[in-house]
Amino acid sequence: MATVAQSSKLGNFLWPVLAWTIALIFFFPIFWLVFTSFKTDADAVKPEFLIFFTPTLENYTNMTQNYDYWRFAINSVITSSFATLFALIVGVPAAYAMAFNPSRHTKDILMWMLSTKMLPAAAVLYPMTFLTKNMLGIYDTHFLVILVLCLINLPIVIWMLFTYFKEIPKEIIEAGKMDGVSTWGEIKDILIPLAWGGIASTALLTFIFCWNEAYWSVRLTTINAATLSTLIEGNRAPEGLFFGRLSAVSTAAIAPIVILGWFCQKQLVQGLTFGAVK
């Protein structure tokens, strides 16, 4: 008995330590990013100032005054929000149809959608650039960025929602049909309230993907619709001369998404807890 008790105490100590160690390892790059943002560009590349240095807000002041940070941030909010919204508008009905009215081709369609994520982006970059710039005239517009972000994230949205919807008993949907509820009524009054946690999780993940998308944002924009990814790319230097400035821009770029994620997670946990108590 004593051996079992000692083993249990040792496990209760080691598992939290291991969990905290893994969490700190994953968090360290973000910590170092924030840490470096308070160094000057010169101090950021000097080994003697690796740990001990004089903190400064010069990089943040320079970013807001000389780089028009807020314009890039607003563009990121606009493109990420609308791309997420449109992906959900298309994804919810599509996942509903596949989950509750599947055909013999449903699995093939799901696999085909997932396979589109394997397509190298560079393969369609030049045709898309030529088409949008020379023929459609929508290059460097919010519409183009929103459309592209929506399309590249739509397979993930449908797959996630399909998984959540499959967990809902089909009898509930059939009971709604027997009561004369329309298809839109089933989605609005039955499906969304039952799966709102999964929909919220999908929306948050999609928003993060859209916010962090750099490849398309950098290559399909120049000035008007440029996002924070474009601003970060513009402050990158292979020689490492702008480490302090780049860290400040990156920190300011990830701060809103971290705050949003924390807030949404808190609200989601509170909602699930309230629903369980109710």
Short mmCIF file of C-alpha atoms in Angstrom, two decimals:
data_model
loop_
_atom_site.label_atom_id
_atom_site.label_comp_id
_atom_site.label_asym_id
_atom_site.label_seq_id
_atom_site.Cartn_x
_atom_site.Cartn_y
_atom_site.Cartn_z
CA MET A 1 0.00 0.00 0.00
CA ALA A 2 2.83 2.36 0.87
CA THR A 3 4.47 1.68 -2.49
CA VAL A 4 1.23 2.43 -4.35
CA ALA A 5 0.74 5.66 -2.37
CA GLN A 6 4.31 6.79 -3.10
CA SER A 7 3.88 5.96 -6.79
CA SER A 8 0.63 7.95 -6.87
CA LYS A 9 2.26 10.96 -5.22
CA LEU A 10 5.20 10.75 -7.61
CA GLY A 11 2.82 10.64 -10.57
CA ASN A 12 0.82 13.59 -9.26
CA PHE A 13 4.08 15.55 -9.13
CA LEU A 14 5.71 14.43 -12.37
CA TRP A 15 2.74 14.81 -14.72
CA PRO A 16 2.11 18.50 -13.90
CA VAL A 17 5.85 19.20 -14.18
CA LEU A 18 5.96 17.47 -17.56
CA ALA A 19 2.87 19.35 -18.76
CA TRP A 20 4.31 22.71 -17.67
CA THR A 21 7.66 21.90 -19.29
CA ILE A 22 6.03 21.08 -22.63
CA ALA A 23 3.84 24.19 -22.41
CA LEU A 24 6.84 26.42 -21.71
CA ILE A 25 8.77 24.92 -24.61
CA PHE A 26 5.90 25.72 -27.00
CA PHE A 27 5.40 29.17 -25.47
CA PHE A 28 9.09 30.11 -25.52
CA PRO A 29 9.16 31.43 -29.14
CA ILE A 30 6.29 33.80 -28.33
CA PHE A 31 8.00 34.90 -25.12
CA TRP A 32 11.25 35.54 -26.97
CA LEU A 33 9.40 37.46 -29.67
CA VAL A 34 7.86 39.79 -27.09
CA PHE A 35 11.18 39.99 -25.21
CA THR A 36 13.10 41.00 -28.35
CA SER A 37 10.52 43.62 -29.31
CA PHE A 38 11.75 45.82 -26.46
CA LYS A 39 15.31 45.85 -27.83
CA THR A 40 16.69 48.22 -30.41
CA ASP A 41 17.67 46.77 -33.77
CA ALA A 42 21.32 47.09 -32.79
CA ASP A 43 20.91 45.43 -29.38
CA ALA A 44 18.86 42.59 -30.84
CA VAL A 45 21.86 41.23 -32.78
CA LYS A 46 24.51 41.71 -30.09
CA PRO A 47 25.27 38.64 -27.93
CA GLU A 48 26.11 40.80 -24.91
CA PHE A 49 22.51 42.08 -24.86
CA LEU A 50 20.95 38.65 -25.21
CA ILE A 51 19.39 38.69 -21.74
CA PHE A 52 20.27 41.99 -20.06
CA PHE A 53 19.52 45.20 -21.94
CA THR A 54 17.78 48.55 -21.55
CA PRO A 55 14.12 48.16 -22.57
CA THR A 56 12.73 50.65 -25.05
CA LEU A 57 9.42 51.35 -26.80
CA GLU A 58 11.22 52.74 -29.84
CA ASN A 59 10.11 49.88 -32.09
CA TYR A 60 6.43 50.27 -31.19
CA THR A 61 6.58 54.04 -31.64
CA ASN A 62 8.30 53.63 -34.99
CA MET A 63 5.73 51.03 -36.05
CA THR A 64 2.68 53.17 -35.29
CA GLN A 65 4.11 56.45 -36.58
CA ASN A 66 6.02 55.39 -39.68
CA TYR A 67 4.43 52.15 -40.85
CA ASP A 68 0.70 52.91 -40.56
CA TYR A 69 0.11 49.83 -38.41
CA TRP A 70 -3.60 50.48 -37.88
CA ARG A 71 -4.40 50.45 -41.59
CA PHE A 72 -2.83 47.01 -41.95
CA ALA A 73 -4.59 45.83 -38.77
CA ILE A 74 -7.99 47.01 -40.01
CA ASN A 75 -7.43 45.22 -43.32
CA SER A 76 -6.62 42.03 -41.41
CA VAL A 77 -9.79 42.35 -39.34
CA ILE A 78 -11.94 42.99 -42.42
CA THR A 79 -10.55 40.16 -44.54
CA SER A 80 -10.41 37.60 -41.70
CA SER A 81 -13.90 38.38 -40.41
CA PHE A 82 -15.68 38.30 -43.75
CA ALA A 83 -13.74 35.27 -45.01
CA THR A 84 -14.75 33.39 -41.85
CA LEU A 85 -18.36 34.54 -42.17
CA PHE A 86 -18.69 33.52 -45.82
CA ALA A 87 -16.99 30.16 -45.14
CA LEU A 88 -19.57 29.45 -42.43
CA ILE A 89 -22.46 30.59 -44.64
CA VAL A 90 -21.40 28.02 -47.24
CA GLY A 91 -20.02 25.41 -44.85
CA VAL A 92 -22.98 25.02 -42.48
CA PRO A 93 -25.57 24.05 -45.16
CA ALA A 94 -23.00 21.88 -46.96
CA ALA A 95 -22.05 20.00 -43.81
CA TYR A 96 -25.75 19.70 -42.86
CA ALA A 97 -26.57 18.10 -46.20
CA MET A 98 -23.65 15.68 -46.00
CA ALA A 99 -24.34 14.72 -42.38
CA PHE A 100 -28.11 14.19 -42.55
CA ASN A 101 -28.79 13.55 -46.23
CA PRO A 102 -25.70 11.69 -47.45
CA SER A 103 -25.45 10.10 -50.85
CA ARG A 104 -23.15 7.37 -52.08
CA HIS A 105 -20.75 10.09 -53.28
CA THR A 106 -20.55 11.99 -49.97
CA LYS A 107 -17.32 10.33 -48.79
CA ASP A 108 -15.74 10.87 -52.20
CA ILE A 109 -16.66 14.56 -52.13
CA LEU A 110 -15.22 14.97 -48.64
CA MET A 111 -11.96 13.31 -49.69
CA TRP A 112 -11.81 15.43 -52.84
CA MET A 113 -12.25 18.62 -50.81
CA LEU A 114 -9.51 17.55 -48.43
CA SER A 115 -7.21 16.72 -51.33
CA THR A 116 -7.43 20.32 -52.57
CA LYS A 117 -5.38 21.32 -49.50
CA MET A 118 -2.50 19.32 -50.98
CA LEU A 119 -2.33 21.52 -54.09
CA PRO A 120 0.84 23.67 -54.00
CA ALA A 121 -0.21 27.31 -53.83
CA ALA A 122 2.57 28.32 -56.20
CA ALA A 123 0.96 26.23 -58.95
CA VAL A 124 -1.98 28.62 -59.25
CA LEU A 125 -0.32 31.85 -58.11
CA TYR A 126 0.76 33.17 -61.51
CA PRO A 127 -2.46 32.30 -63.38
CA MET A 128 -4.49 33.86 -60.57
CA THR A 129 -2.30 36.98 -60.49
CA PHE A 130 -2.60 37.41 -64.26
CA LEU A 131 -6.35 36.82 -64.20
CA THR A 132 -7.13 39.15 -61.28
CA LYS A 133 -4.77 41.94 -62.35
CA ASN A 134 -5.12 42.07 -66.12
CA MET A 135 -8.62 40.71 -66.78
CA LEU A 136 -10.85 41.08 -63.73
CA GLY A 137 -9.23 44.16 -62.21
CA ILE A 138 -9.70 42.99 -58.62
CA TYR A 139 -6.02 42.68 -57.71
CA ASP A 140 -5.14 44.28 -54.33
CA THR A 141 -8.77 44.47 -53.19
CA HIS A 142 -10.49 43.24 -50.06
CA PHE A 143 -12.87 41.21 -52.21
CA LEU A 144 -10.04 39.16 -53.73
CA VAL A 145 -8.34 38.43 -50.40
CA ILE A 146 -11.66 37.51 -48.75
CA LEU A 147 -12.57 35.22 -51.65
CA VAL A 148 -9.22 33.42 -51.63
CA LEU A 149 -9.11 33.01 -47.84
CA CYS A 150 -12.68 31.72 -47.84
CA LEU A 151 -11.99 29.14 -50.55
CA ILE A 152 -8.75 27.79 -49.10
CA ASN A 153 -10.32 27.31 -45.64
CA LEU A 154 -13.70 26.00 -46.81
CA PRO A 155 -12.62 22.31 -46.91
CA ILE A 156 -11.48 22.46 -43.26
CA VAL A 157 -14.70 24.25 -42.27
CA ILE A 158 -16.90 21.62 -43.91
CA TRP A 159 -14.90 18.73 -42.48
CA MET A 160 -15.04 20.12 -38.93
CA LEU A 161 -18.74 20.95 -39.10
CA PHE A 162 -19.52 17.59 -40.67
CA THR A 163 -17.84 15.89 -37.70
CA TYR A 164 -19.80 17.97 -35.19
CA PHE A 165 -23.12 17.49 -36.99
CA LYS A 166 -22.69 13.71 -37.19
CA GLU A 167 -22.73 13.60 -33.38
CA ILE A 168 -26.27 15.01 -33.33
CA PRO A 169 -28.92 12.24 -33.33
CA LYS A 170 -30.63 12.10 -36.70
CA GLU A 171 -33.95 11.44 -34.97
CA ILE A 172 -34.03 15.06 -33.77
CA ILE A 173 -33.87 16.34 -37.35
CA GLU A 174 -36.48 13.80 -38.45
CA ALA A 175 -38.79 14.90 -35.63
CA GLY A 176 -38.51 18.46 -36.89
CA LYS A 177 -39.44 17.34 -40.40
CA MET A 178 -42.51 15.53 -39.04
CA ASP A 179 -43.57 18.79 -37.35
CA GLY A 180 -43.40 20.59 -40.69
CA VAL A 181 -40.17 22.49 -40.11
CA SER A 182 -38.50 23.68 -43.31
CA THR A 183 -34.87 22.97 -44.17
CA TRP A 184 -33.85 26.47 -43.16
CA GLY A 185 -35.84 26.06 -39.94
CA GLU A 186 -34.01 22.83 -39.16
CA ILE A 187 -30.65 24.57 -39.58
CA LYS A 188 -31.62 27.75 -37.72
CA ASP A 189 -33.80 26.41 -34.91
CA ILE A 190 -32.47 22.88 -34.34
CA LEU A 191 -29.00 22.36 -35.77
CA ILE A 192 -27.25 25.62 -34.83
CA PRO A 193 -28.45 25.69 -31.18
CA LEU A 194 -27.35 22.06 -30.71
CA ALA A 195 -23.98 22.47 -32.42
CA TRP A 196 -23.17 26.08 -31.56
CA GLY A 197 -20.07 25.04 -29.61
CA GLY A 198 -18.64 23.25 -32.63
CA ILE A 199 -19.59 26.10 -34.93
CA ALA A 200 -17.90 28.60 -32.60
CA SER A 201 -14.75 26.47 -32.45
CA THR A 202 -14.70 26.17 -36.24
CA ALA A 203 -15.20 29.91 -36.66
CA LEU A 204 -12.37 30.71 -34.23
CA LEU A 205 -9.95 28.31 -35.92
CA THR A 206 -10.88 29.63 -39.37
CA PHE A 207 -10.41 33.22 -38.23
CA ILE A 208 -6.94 32.35 -36.92
CA PHE A 209 -6.03 30.66 -40.21
CA CYS A 210 -7.21 33.70 -42.16
CA TRP A 211 -5.41 36.11 -39.85
CA ASN A 212 -2.11 34.22 -40.14
CA GLU A 213 -2.31 33.58 -43.88
CA ALA A 214 0.82 35.12 -45.37
CA TYR A 215 1.43 33.54 -48.76
CA TRP A 216 -1.69 34.81 -50.50
CA SER A 217 -1.97 38.04 -48.53
CA VAL A 218 1.56 39.10 -49.48
CA ARG A 219 1.30 38.11 -53.13
CA LEU A 220 -2.21 39.35 -53.91
CA THR A 221 -1.91 42.76 -52.27
CA THR A 222 0.36 45.77 -52.45
CA ILE A 223 -1.12 48.77 -50.61
CA ASN A 224 -4.92 49.01 -50.51
CA ALA A 225 -5.78 45.57 -49.06
CA ALA A 226 -2.42 44.73 -47.50
CA THR A 227 -2.72 42.91 -44.17
CA LEU A 228 -0.42 42.58 -41.20
CA SER A 229 1.33 39.68 -42.92
CA THR A 230 2.42 42.12 -45.63
CA LEU A 231 3.66 44.56 -43.00
CA ILE A 232 5.69 41.82 -41.30
CA GLU A 233 7.14 40.71 -44.64
CA GLY A 234 8.17 44.29 -45.36
CA ASN A 235 10.14 44.46 -42.11
CA ARG A 236 12.00 41.20 -42.64
CA ALA A 237 15.71 41.29 -43.46
CA PRO A 238 17.91 38.22 -44.10
CA GLU A 239 20.82 39.96 -42.38
CA GLY A 240 18.86 40.27 -39.15
CA LEU A 241 19.20 44.06 -39.06
CA PHE A 242 15.57 44.56 -38.07
CA PHE A 243 15.12 41.90 -35.40
CA GLY A 244 13.84 44.39 -32.82
CA ARG A 245 11.49 46.14 -35.22
CA LEU A 246 10.28 42.85 -36.73
CA SER A 247 9.58 41.44 -33.27
CA ALA A 248 7.53 44.51 -32.36
CA VAL A 249 5.47 44.26 -35.54
CA SER A 250 4.95 40.52 -35.03
CA THR A 251 4.00 40.99 -31.39
CA ALA A 252 1.47 43.67 -32.30
CA ALA A 253 0.12 41.35 -35.00
CA ILE A 254 -0.41 38.33 -32.76
CA ALA A 255 -1.71 40.26 -29.74
CA PRO A 256 -5.27 40.76 -31.10
CA ILE A 257 -5.63 37.11 -32.07
CA VAL A 258 -4.37 35.92 -28.67
CA ILE A 259 -6.83 38.20 -26.89
CA LEU A 260 -9.68 37.09 -29.17
CA GLY A 261 -8.84 33.43 -28.65
CA TRP A 262 -8.73 33.83 -24.88
CA PHE A 263 -12.04 35.72 -24.84
CA CYS A 264 -13.82 33.24 -27.12
CA GLN A 265 -12.51 30.28 -25.16
CA LYS A 266 -13.71 31.85 -21.91
CA GLN A 267 -17.16 32.56 -23.34
CA LEU A 268 -17.38 29.08 -24.85
CA VAL A 269 -16.48 27.37 -21.57
CA GLN A 270 -18.97 29.56 -19.68
CA GLY A 271 -21.68 28.77 -22.22
CA LEU A 272 -21.05 25.03 -22.05
CA THR A 273 -21.03 25.14 -18.26
CA PHE A 274 -24.27 27.14 -18.16
CA GLY A 275 -25.89 24.74 -20.61
CA ALA A 276 -24.84 21.74 -18.53
CA VAL A 277 -26.17 23.29 -15.31
CA LYS A 278 -29.37 24.35 -17.01
#
